[in-house]
XYZ file of C-alpha atoms in Angstrom:
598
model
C -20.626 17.218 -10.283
C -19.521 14.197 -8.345
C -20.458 10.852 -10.227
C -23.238 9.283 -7.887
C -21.351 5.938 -7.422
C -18.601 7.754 -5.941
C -21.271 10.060 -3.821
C -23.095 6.685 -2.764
C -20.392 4.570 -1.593
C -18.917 7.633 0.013
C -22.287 8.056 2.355
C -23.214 4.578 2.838
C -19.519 4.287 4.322
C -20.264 7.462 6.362
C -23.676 5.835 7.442
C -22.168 2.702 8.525
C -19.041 4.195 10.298
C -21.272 6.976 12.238
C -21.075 5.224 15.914
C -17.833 4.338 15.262
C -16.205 7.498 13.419
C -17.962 9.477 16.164
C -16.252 7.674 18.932
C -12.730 8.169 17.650
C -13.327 11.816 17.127
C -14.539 12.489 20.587
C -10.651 10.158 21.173
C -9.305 12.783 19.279
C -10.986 16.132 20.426
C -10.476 15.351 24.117
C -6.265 15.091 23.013
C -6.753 18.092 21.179
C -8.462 20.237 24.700
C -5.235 19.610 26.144
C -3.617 22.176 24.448
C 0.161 22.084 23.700
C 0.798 19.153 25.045
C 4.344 19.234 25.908
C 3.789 22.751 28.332
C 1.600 20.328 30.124
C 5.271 18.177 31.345
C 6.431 18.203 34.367
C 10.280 19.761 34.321
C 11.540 16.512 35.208
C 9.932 15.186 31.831
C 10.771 18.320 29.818
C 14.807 18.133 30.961
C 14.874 14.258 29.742
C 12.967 15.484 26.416
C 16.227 18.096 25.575
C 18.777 16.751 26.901
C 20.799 15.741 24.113
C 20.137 18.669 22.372
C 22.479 21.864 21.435
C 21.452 25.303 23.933
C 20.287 26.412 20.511
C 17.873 23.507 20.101
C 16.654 23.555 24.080
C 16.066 27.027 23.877
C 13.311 26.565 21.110
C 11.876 23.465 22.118
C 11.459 24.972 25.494
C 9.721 28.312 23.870
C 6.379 26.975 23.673
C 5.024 29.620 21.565
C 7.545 27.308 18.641
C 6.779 24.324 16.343
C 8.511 21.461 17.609
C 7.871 18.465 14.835
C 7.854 14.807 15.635
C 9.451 12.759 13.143
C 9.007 9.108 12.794
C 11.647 7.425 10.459
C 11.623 4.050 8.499
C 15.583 4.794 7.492
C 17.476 1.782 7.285
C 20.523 1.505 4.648
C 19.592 -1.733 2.837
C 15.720 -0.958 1.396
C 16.812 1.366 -1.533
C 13.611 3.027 -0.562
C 14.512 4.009 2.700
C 18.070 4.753 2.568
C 17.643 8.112 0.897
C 16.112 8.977 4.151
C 19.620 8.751 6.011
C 19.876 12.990 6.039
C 16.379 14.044 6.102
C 16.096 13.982 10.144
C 19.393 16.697 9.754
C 17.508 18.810 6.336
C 14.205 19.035 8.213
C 15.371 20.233 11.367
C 17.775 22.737 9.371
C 14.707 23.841 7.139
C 12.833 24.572 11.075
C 15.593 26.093 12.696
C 15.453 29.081 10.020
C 11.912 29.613 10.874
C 12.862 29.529 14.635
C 11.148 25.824 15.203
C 12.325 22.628 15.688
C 12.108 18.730 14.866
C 13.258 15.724 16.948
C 13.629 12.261 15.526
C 10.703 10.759 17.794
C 11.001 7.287 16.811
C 12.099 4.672 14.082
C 9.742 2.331 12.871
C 11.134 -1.410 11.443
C 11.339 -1.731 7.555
C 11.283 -5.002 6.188
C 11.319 -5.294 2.087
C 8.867 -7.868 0.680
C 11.902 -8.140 -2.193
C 14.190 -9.541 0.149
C 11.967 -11.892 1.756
C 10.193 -13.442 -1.126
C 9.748 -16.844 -1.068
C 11.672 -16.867 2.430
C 10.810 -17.320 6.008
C 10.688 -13.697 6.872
C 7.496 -13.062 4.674
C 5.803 -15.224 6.844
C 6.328 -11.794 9.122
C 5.600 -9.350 6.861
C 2.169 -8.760 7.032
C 2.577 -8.456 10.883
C 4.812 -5.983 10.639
C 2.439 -3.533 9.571
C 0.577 -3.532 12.916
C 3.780 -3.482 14.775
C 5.164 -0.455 13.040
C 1.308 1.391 13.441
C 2.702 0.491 17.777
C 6.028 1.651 17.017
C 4.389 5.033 15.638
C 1.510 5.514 18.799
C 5.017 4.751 20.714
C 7.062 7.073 18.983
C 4.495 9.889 19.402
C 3.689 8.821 22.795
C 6.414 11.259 24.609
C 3.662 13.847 23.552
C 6.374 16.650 23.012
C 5.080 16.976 19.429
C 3.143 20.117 17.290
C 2.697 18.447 14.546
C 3.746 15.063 12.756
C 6.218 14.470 9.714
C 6.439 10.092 8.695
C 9.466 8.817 6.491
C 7.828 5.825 4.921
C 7.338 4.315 1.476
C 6.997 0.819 1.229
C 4.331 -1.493 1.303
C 3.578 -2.287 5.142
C 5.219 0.802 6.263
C 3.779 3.666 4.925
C -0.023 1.850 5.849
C 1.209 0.941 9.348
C 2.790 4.626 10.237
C -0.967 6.407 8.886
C -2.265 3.899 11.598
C 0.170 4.317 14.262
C -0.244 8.262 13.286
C -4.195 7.905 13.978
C -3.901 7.566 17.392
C -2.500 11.220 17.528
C -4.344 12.599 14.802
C -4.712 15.616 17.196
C -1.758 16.912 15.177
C -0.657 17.729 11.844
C 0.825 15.135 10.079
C 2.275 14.595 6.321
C 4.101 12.201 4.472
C 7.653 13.138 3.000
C 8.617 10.619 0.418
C 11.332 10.030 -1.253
C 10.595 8.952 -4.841
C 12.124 6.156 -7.534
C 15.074 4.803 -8.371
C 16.417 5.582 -11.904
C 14.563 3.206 -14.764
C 16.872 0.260 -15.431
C 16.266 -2.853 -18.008
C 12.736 -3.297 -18.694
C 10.376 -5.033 -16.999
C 9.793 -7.193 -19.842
C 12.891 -8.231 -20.141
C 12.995 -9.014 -16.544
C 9.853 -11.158 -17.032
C 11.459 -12.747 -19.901
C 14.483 -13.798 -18.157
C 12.691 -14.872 -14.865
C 10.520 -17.412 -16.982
C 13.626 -18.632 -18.373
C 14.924 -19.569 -14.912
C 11.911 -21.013 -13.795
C 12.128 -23.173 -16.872
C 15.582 -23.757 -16.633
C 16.654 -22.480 -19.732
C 19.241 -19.767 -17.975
C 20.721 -20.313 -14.862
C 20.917 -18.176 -11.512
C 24.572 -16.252 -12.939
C 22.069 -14.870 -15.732
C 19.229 -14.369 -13.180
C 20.997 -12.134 -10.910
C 23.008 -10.389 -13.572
C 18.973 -9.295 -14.482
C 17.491 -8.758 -10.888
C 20.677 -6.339 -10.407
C 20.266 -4.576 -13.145
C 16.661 -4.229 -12.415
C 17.186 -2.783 -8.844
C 20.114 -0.982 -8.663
C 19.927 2.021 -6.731
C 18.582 4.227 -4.186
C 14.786 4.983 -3.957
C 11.940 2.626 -4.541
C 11.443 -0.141 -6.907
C 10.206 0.978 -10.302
C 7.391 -1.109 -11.224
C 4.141 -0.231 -10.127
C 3.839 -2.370 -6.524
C 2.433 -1.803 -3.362
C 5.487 0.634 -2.722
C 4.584 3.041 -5.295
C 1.126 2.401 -5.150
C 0.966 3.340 -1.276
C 2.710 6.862 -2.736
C 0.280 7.408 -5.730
C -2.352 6.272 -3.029
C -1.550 8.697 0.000
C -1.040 11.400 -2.225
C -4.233 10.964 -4.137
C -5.604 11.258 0.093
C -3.826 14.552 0.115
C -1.326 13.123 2.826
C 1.607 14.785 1.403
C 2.524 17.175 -0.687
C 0.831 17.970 -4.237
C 3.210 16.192 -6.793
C 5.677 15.019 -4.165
C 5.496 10.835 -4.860
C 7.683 10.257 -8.056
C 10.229 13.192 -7.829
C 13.852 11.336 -7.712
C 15.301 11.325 -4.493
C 18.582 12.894 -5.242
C 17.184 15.915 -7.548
C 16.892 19.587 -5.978
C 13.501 19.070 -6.832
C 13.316 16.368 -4.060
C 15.212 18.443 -1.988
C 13.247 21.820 -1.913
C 9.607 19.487 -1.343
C 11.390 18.233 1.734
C 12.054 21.403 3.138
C 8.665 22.944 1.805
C 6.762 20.269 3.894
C 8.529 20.822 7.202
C 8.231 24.457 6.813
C 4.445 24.494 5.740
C 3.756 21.929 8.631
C 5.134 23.541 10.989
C 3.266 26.520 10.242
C -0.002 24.325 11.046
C 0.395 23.370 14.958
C -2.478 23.181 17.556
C -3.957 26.996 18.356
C -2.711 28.091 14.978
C -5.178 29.786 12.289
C -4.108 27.185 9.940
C -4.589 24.364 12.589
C -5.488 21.431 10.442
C -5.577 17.879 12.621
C -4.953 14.526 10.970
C -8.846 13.452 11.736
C -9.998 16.479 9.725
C -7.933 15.531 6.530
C -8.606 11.833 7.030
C -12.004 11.251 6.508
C -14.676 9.394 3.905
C -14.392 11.534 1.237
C -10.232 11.393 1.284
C -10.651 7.541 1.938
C -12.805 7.216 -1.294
C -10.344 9.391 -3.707
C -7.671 7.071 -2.787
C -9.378 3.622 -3.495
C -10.796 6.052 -6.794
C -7.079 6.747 -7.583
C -6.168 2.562 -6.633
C -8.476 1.250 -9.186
C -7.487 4.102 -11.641
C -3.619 2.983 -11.831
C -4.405 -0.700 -11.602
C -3.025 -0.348 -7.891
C -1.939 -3.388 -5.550
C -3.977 -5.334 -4.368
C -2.406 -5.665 -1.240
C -3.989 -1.875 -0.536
C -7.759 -4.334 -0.931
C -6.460 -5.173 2.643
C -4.799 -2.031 3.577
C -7.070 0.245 3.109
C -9.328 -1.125 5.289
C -7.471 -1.594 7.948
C -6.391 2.110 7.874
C -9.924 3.091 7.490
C -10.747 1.327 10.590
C -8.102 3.354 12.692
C -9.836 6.450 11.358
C -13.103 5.356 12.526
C -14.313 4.157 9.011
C -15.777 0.917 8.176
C -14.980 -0.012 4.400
C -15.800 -3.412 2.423
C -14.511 -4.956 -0.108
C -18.231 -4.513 -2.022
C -17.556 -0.721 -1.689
C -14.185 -1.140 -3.491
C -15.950 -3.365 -5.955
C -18.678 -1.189 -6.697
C -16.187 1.594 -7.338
C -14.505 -0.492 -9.710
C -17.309 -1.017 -11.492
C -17.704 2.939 -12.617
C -13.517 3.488 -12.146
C -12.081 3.604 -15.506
C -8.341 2.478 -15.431
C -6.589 5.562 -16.378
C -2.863 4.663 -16.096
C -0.740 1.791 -17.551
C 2.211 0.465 -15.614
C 4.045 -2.508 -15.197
C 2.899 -5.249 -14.543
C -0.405 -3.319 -16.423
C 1.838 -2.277 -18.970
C 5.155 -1.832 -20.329
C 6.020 1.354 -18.691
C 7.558 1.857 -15.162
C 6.706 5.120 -12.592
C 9.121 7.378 -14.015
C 7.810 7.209 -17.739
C 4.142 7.652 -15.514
C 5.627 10.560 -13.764
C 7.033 12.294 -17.033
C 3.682 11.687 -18.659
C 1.630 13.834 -16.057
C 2.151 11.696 -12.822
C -0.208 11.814 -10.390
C -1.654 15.396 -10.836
C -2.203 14.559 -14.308
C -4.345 11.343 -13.041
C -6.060 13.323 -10.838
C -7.038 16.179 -13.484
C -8.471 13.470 -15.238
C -9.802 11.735 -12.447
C -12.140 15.407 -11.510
C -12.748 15.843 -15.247
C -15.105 13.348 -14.931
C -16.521 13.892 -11.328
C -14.784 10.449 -9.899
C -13.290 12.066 -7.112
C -14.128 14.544 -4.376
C -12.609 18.189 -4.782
C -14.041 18.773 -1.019
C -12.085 16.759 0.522
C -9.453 18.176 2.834
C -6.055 17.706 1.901
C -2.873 18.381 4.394
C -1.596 20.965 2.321
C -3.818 23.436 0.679
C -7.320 22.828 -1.144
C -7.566 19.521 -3.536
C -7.361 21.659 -6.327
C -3.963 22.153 -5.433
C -3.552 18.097 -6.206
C -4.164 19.337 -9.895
C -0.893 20.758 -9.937
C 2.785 19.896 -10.628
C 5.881 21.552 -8.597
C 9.045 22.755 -10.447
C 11.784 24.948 -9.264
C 11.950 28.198 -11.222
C 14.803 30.287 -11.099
C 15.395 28.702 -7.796
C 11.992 29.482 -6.241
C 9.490 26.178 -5.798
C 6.084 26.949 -7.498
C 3.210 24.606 -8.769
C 2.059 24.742 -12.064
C -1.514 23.280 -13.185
C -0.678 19.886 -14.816
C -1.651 19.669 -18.477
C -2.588 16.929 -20.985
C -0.833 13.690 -20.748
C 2.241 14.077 -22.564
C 2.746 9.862 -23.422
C -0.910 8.617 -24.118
C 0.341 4.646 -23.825
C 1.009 5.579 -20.082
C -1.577 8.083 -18.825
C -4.997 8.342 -21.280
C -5.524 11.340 -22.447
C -8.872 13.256 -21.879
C -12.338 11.350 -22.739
C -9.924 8.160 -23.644
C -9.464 5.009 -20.974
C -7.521 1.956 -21.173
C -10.663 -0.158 -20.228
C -13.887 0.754 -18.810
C -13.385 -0.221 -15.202
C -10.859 -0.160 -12.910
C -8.020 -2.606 -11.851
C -9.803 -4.850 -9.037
C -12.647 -7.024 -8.793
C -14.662 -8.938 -6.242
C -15.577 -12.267 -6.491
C -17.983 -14.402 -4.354
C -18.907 -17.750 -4.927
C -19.159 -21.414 -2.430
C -15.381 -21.379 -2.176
C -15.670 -17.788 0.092
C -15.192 -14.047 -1.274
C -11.565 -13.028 -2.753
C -9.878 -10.096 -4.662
C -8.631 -10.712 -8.279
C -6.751 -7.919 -10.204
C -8.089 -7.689 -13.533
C -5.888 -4.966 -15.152
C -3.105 -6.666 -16.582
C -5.078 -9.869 -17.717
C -5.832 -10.404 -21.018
C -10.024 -10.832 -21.560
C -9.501 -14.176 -22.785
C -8.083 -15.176 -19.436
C -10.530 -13.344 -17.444
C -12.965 -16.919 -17.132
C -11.169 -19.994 -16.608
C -12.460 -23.031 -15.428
C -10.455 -26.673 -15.057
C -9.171 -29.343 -13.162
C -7.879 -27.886 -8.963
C -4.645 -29.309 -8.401
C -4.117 -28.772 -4.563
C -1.298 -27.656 -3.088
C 0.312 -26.054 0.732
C 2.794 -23.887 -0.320
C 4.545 -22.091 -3.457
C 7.145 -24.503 -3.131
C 5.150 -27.416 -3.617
C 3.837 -25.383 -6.842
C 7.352 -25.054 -7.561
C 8.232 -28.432 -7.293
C 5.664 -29.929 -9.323
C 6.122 -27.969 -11.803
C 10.099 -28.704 -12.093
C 8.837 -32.566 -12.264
C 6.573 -31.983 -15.434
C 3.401 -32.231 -13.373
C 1.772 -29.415 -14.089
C 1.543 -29.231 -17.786
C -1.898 -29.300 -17.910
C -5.338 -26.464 -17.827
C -5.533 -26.394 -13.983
C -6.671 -23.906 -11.266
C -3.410 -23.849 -8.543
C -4.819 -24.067 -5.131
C -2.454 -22.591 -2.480
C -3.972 -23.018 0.944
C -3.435 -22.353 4.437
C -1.149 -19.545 3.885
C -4.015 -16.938 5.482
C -3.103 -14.551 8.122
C -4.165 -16.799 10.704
C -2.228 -19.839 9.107
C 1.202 -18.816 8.454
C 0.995 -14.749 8.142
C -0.585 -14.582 4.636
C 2.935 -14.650 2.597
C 2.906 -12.828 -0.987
C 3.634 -16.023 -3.453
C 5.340 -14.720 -5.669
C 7.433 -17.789 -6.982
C 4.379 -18.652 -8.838
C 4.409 -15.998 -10.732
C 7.166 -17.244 -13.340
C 5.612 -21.143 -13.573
C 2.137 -19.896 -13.850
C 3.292 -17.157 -16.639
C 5.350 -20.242 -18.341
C 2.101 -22.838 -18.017
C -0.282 -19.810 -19.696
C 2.029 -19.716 -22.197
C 2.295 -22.957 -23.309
C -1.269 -22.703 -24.118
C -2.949 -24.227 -20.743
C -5.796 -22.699 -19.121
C -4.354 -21.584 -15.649
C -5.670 -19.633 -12.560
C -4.961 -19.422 -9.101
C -7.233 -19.848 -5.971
C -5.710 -18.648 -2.967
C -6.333 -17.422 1.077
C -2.908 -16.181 0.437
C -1.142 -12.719 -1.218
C 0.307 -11.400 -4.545
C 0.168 -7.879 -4.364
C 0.929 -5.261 -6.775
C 3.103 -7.329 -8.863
C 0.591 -9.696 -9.544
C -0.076 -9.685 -13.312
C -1.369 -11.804 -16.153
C -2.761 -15.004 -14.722
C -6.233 -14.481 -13.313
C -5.438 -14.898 -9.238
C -8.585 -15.200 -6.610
C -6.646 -13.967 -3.570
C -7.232 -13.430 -0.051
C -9.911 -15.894 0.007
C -12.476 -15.406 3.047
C -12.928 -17.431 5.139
C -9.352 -18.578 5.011
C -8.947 -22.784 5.131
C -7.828 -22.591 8.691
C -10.869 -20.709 10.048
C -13.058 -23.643 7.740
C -13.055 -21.556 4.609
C -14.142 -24.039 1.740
C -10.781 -24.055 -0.067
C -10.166 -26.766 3.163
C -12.420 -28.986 1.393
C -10.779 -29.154 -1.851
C -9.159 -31.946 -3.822
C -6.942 -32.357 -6.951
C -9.510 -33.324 -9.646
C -12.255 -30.600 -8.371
C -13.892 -28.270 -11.439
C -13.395 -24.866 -10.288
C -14.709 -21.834 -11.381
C -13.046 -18.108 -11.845
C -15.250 -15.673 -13.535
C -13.882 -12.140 -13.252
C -16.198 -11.141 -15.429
C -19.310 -11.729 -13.611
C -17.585 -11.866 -10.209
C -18.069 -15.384 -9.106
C -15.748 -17.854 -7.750
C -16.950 -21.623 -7.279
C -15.981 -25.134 -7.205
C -18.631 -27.294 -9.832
C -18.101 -30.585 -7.391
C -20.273 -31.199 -5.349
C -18.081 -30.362 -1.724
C -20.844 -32.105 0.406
C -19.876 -34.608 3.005
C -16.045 -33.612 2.726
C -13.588 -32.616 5.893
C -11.502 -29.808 6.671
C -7.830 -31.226 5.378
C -5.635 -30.906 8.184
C -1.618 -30.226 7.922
C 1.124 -29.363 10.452
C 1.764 -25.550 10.018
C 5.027 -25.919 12.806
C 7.270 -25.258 10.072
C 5.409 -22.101 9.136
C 5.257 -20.805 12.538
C 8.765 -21.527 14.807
C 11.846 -20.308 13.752
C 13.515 -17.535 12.186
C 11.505 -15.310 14.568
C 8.446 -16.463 13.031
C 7.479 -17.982 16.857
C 7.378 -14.443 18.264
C 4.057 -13.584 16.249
C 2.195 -16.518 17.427
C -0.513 -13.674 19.522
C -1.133 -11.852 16.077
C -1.783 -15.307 14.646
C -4.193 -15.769 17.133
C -5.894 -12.370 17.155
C -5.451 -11.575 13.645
C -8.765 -10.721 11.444
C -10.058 -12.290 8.576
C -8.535 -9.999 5.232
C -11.332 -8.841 4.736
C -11.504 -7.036 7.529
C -8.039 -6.073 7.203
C -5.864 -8.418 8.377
C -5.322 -6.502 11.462
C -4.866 -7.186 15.165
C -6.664 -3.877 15.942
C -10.482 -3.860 16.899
């Protein structure tokens, strides 16, 4: 029996999205009547389609009674995510050419790694580049040569922005094949540890990139629990890939034999097939609610408050931020890992992973066994794949095996899930709750006004922050400067709360998933450039951040004030930045998900 929460939200978000769900089906179906789209090109078209490929190749991608799969690729060989995905193109088509099918590499998609950018001018781009890469996916599939579609994507615009670009042909098949984590290095509390020692100058940059090294180190993603990993513990939790596919390591023959299993099993699923199953059938309301069910579960990223809805949207679904809230209000948090807890993904993944989540997700009627996965039923997402005796099989997931990472059954880690709305007279804004401590949860003190991180940054190396104060980061919305993740607060905040001052932050800007035990009101809405009331504030100003009750307010009286006004030039030229100006313009509010897209 579905919990009736879940089976609320999930119809009022059907209710509201009718007119528009309908219209992108009817989009969809009227693709769809055109039957295999690429016996429909002209020879001209069809000769430039093959021409760089083998007689071999040409001969099947001419046979139209074969699979031909469109891949769309986020390789590039400096995201340790990505780079695993180098050979994949070569394995798929390898896996296809057995069955007598065939794959072409229809497109690459840019990858940009928040990592690298932090703190730098490039992540005043990285929010952008999610709609760009949803283009460079309609683009990539826009030869319309394609049965079916498999996306290489893990990181935290990618992944979102190919299941948008991949919406505009949702006529066809379409799966995720991931490539999993890197191997655990030093722990992430020691990395916390030695980053608040930098920030306080008590090590210098030698010892801090001797850590940050040893923290990332290999191929595959990052292992704390971000918006990489959550966007794979997400998606799968959709059914958008394989069952137990997210956290395999990428260079196991585990990895391997799921890589080959979805190419073969999707290729086995193309338009006038019995086992035709479109991308608009699998993504619908009930998949979009188990995933923001399985986000609040792990204590997800809270960059996926913005995501999600602008991937909803490009499935002809209209979500809110009060349907994520109210779901977090009856979503236990089920999972602990960094920066909820000590443990990274792979301890998660040894514990149970995401099956085991799931099992305990359905044990108590939080998610929708209904919905329509890619692959197989959702009870199939209850499983675990292992290779036995060389054969690939899935195996029903069992108990948790490490109770401090995944709770075991009728146990939770706290009563509701990992994000919260607030609302207030300073706008409505996102706080992640998980991974702060209760007596954090309601701070209020002294605003102390600030532009940018490195202002934060500043005063704080100059002694002027030691002091109970709400931070106040403005004009760093979408609209402003690209909403940058700010994550050189992080360290100084973690440093103030633990000298014993009462700190929050108020922000229109981002954290993400690595937000984690300061109380942070993010993504606030309006943002200050578009007259949000965080424009109005002033160092001095008694502010307000309840995440307990959900509220978020200044105590001063605001009344009479101005808009402050600053030059955002060096924000928005250079570096590239000045090529973005029209999605600075268009760009939505993030609540509406930050997107260019209607």
């Amino acid at each position: 029996m579905i919990h009736q929460v879940i089976s609320d939200v999930t119809a009022r978000i059907r209710e509201r999205s009718a007119a528009r769900r309908q219209a992108f089906l009817a989009r969809i179906q009227r693709q769809a009547e055109q039957g295999k789209t690429r016996a429909a090109l002209a020879c001209g078209n069809l000769a430039h389609a093959v021409a760089a490929c083998s007689s071999d190749e040409k001969g099947r991608i001419l046979d139209m009674t074969r699979a031909n799969v469109g891949i769309v690729t986020a390789y590039n060989d400096m995201l340790s995510a990505h780079q695993p995905y180098q050979g994949y193109p070569d394995q798929i088509k390898a896996a296809l050419a057995e069955l007598g099918h065939s794959a072409q590499v229809a497109g690459g998609v840019p990858a940009m790694c928040d990592g690298v950018t932090q703190g730098q001018p490039g992540m005043d781009m990285s929010l952008f580049s999610r709609d760009l890469i949803a283009q460079a996916t309609a683009l990539s599939l826009s030869h319309n040569t394609f049965d079916a579609t498999l996306l290489l994507g893990i990181c935290d615009k990618i992944a979102p922005g190919q299941i948008m670009g991949a919406l505009s042909h949702a006529h066809l098949p379409t799966a995720f094949v991931p490539a999993g984590p890197m191997a655990s290095g030093i722990s992430n509390d020691e990395k916390v540890k030695v980053r608040q020692q930098y920030a306080a100058g008590e090590v210098g940059r030698d010892a801090l990139l001797e850590m940050e090294c040893g923290a990332y180190h290999g191929a595959g993603t990052c292992t704390f629990y971000g918006t990489a990993n959550t966007n794979q513990l997400v998606f799968e939790a959709m059914g958008l890939m394989l069952p137990g596919s997210a956290f395999v390591h990428p260079h196991s023959e585990l990895r391997r034999a799921l890589t080959d299993e979805a190419a073969r099993r999707i290729s086995a699923m193309i338009p006038g097939s019995p086992a035709y199953r479109p991308l608009s059938t699998v993504l619908d309301e009930r998949s979009l609610v188990n995933g923001l069910v399985a986000l609040l579960a792990s204590g997800g990223s809270t960059n996926h408050s913005i995501h999600m809805v602008a991937l909803a949207r490009a499935a002809g679904l209209v979500l809110t931020w009060d349907d994520i809230s109210d779901l977090s209000d009856v979503v236990p948090l089920l999972v602990r890992m960094y920066p909820n807890g000590p443990a990274d993904v792979n301890a998660f993944e040894q514990a149970g992973g995401v099956p085991g989540m799931m099992r305990r997700l359905a044990e108590d009627g939080l998610i929708h066994m209904d919905a329509t996965p890619v692959f197989g039923e959702m009870q199939d997402y209850l499983s675990r794949p292992a290779l036995v005796d060389g054969k690939l099989l899935w195996q029903p997931v069992g108990e948790s095996s490490d109770a401090s990472v995944l709770s075991l059954s009728g146990c939770v880690f706290q009563a509701t899930g990992g994000t919260k709305l607030l609302a207030g007279n300073l706008g409505r804004a996102v706080v992640k709750v998980s991974a702060v401590a209760p007596e954090y949860r309601v701070i209020e003190a002294p605003a102390r006004v600030f532009s940018s991180q490195h202002a934060v940054e500043a005063a704080y190396k100059a002694g002027e922050l030691n002091q109970d104060a709400v931070i106040v980061v403005r004009h760093n919305g979408p609209a402003a400067n690209g909403m940058p993740e700010l994550h050189k607060l992080m360290p100084v905040l973690g440093n103030l709360q633990k000298a014993g001052h009462k700190v929050a932050l108020v922000t229109d800007g981002r954290l993400s998933g690595a937000s984690g035990k300061i109380p942070a009101a993010i993504h606030i809405t309006p943002e200050a450039l578009h007259g949000g009331a965080i424009g109005l504030l002033q160092d001095g100003d008694l502010l307000r951040v309840d995440a307990v009750s959900g509220r978020l307010d200044c105590l001063t009286d605001l009344s009479g004030r101005t808009q402050a006004e600053i030059d955002l030039t060096l924000e928005q030229e250079g570096w590239g930045r000045e090529l973005f100006s029209v999605m600075r313009r268009a760009v939505s509010s993030a609540e509406c998900g930050a997107t260019i897209f209607d």
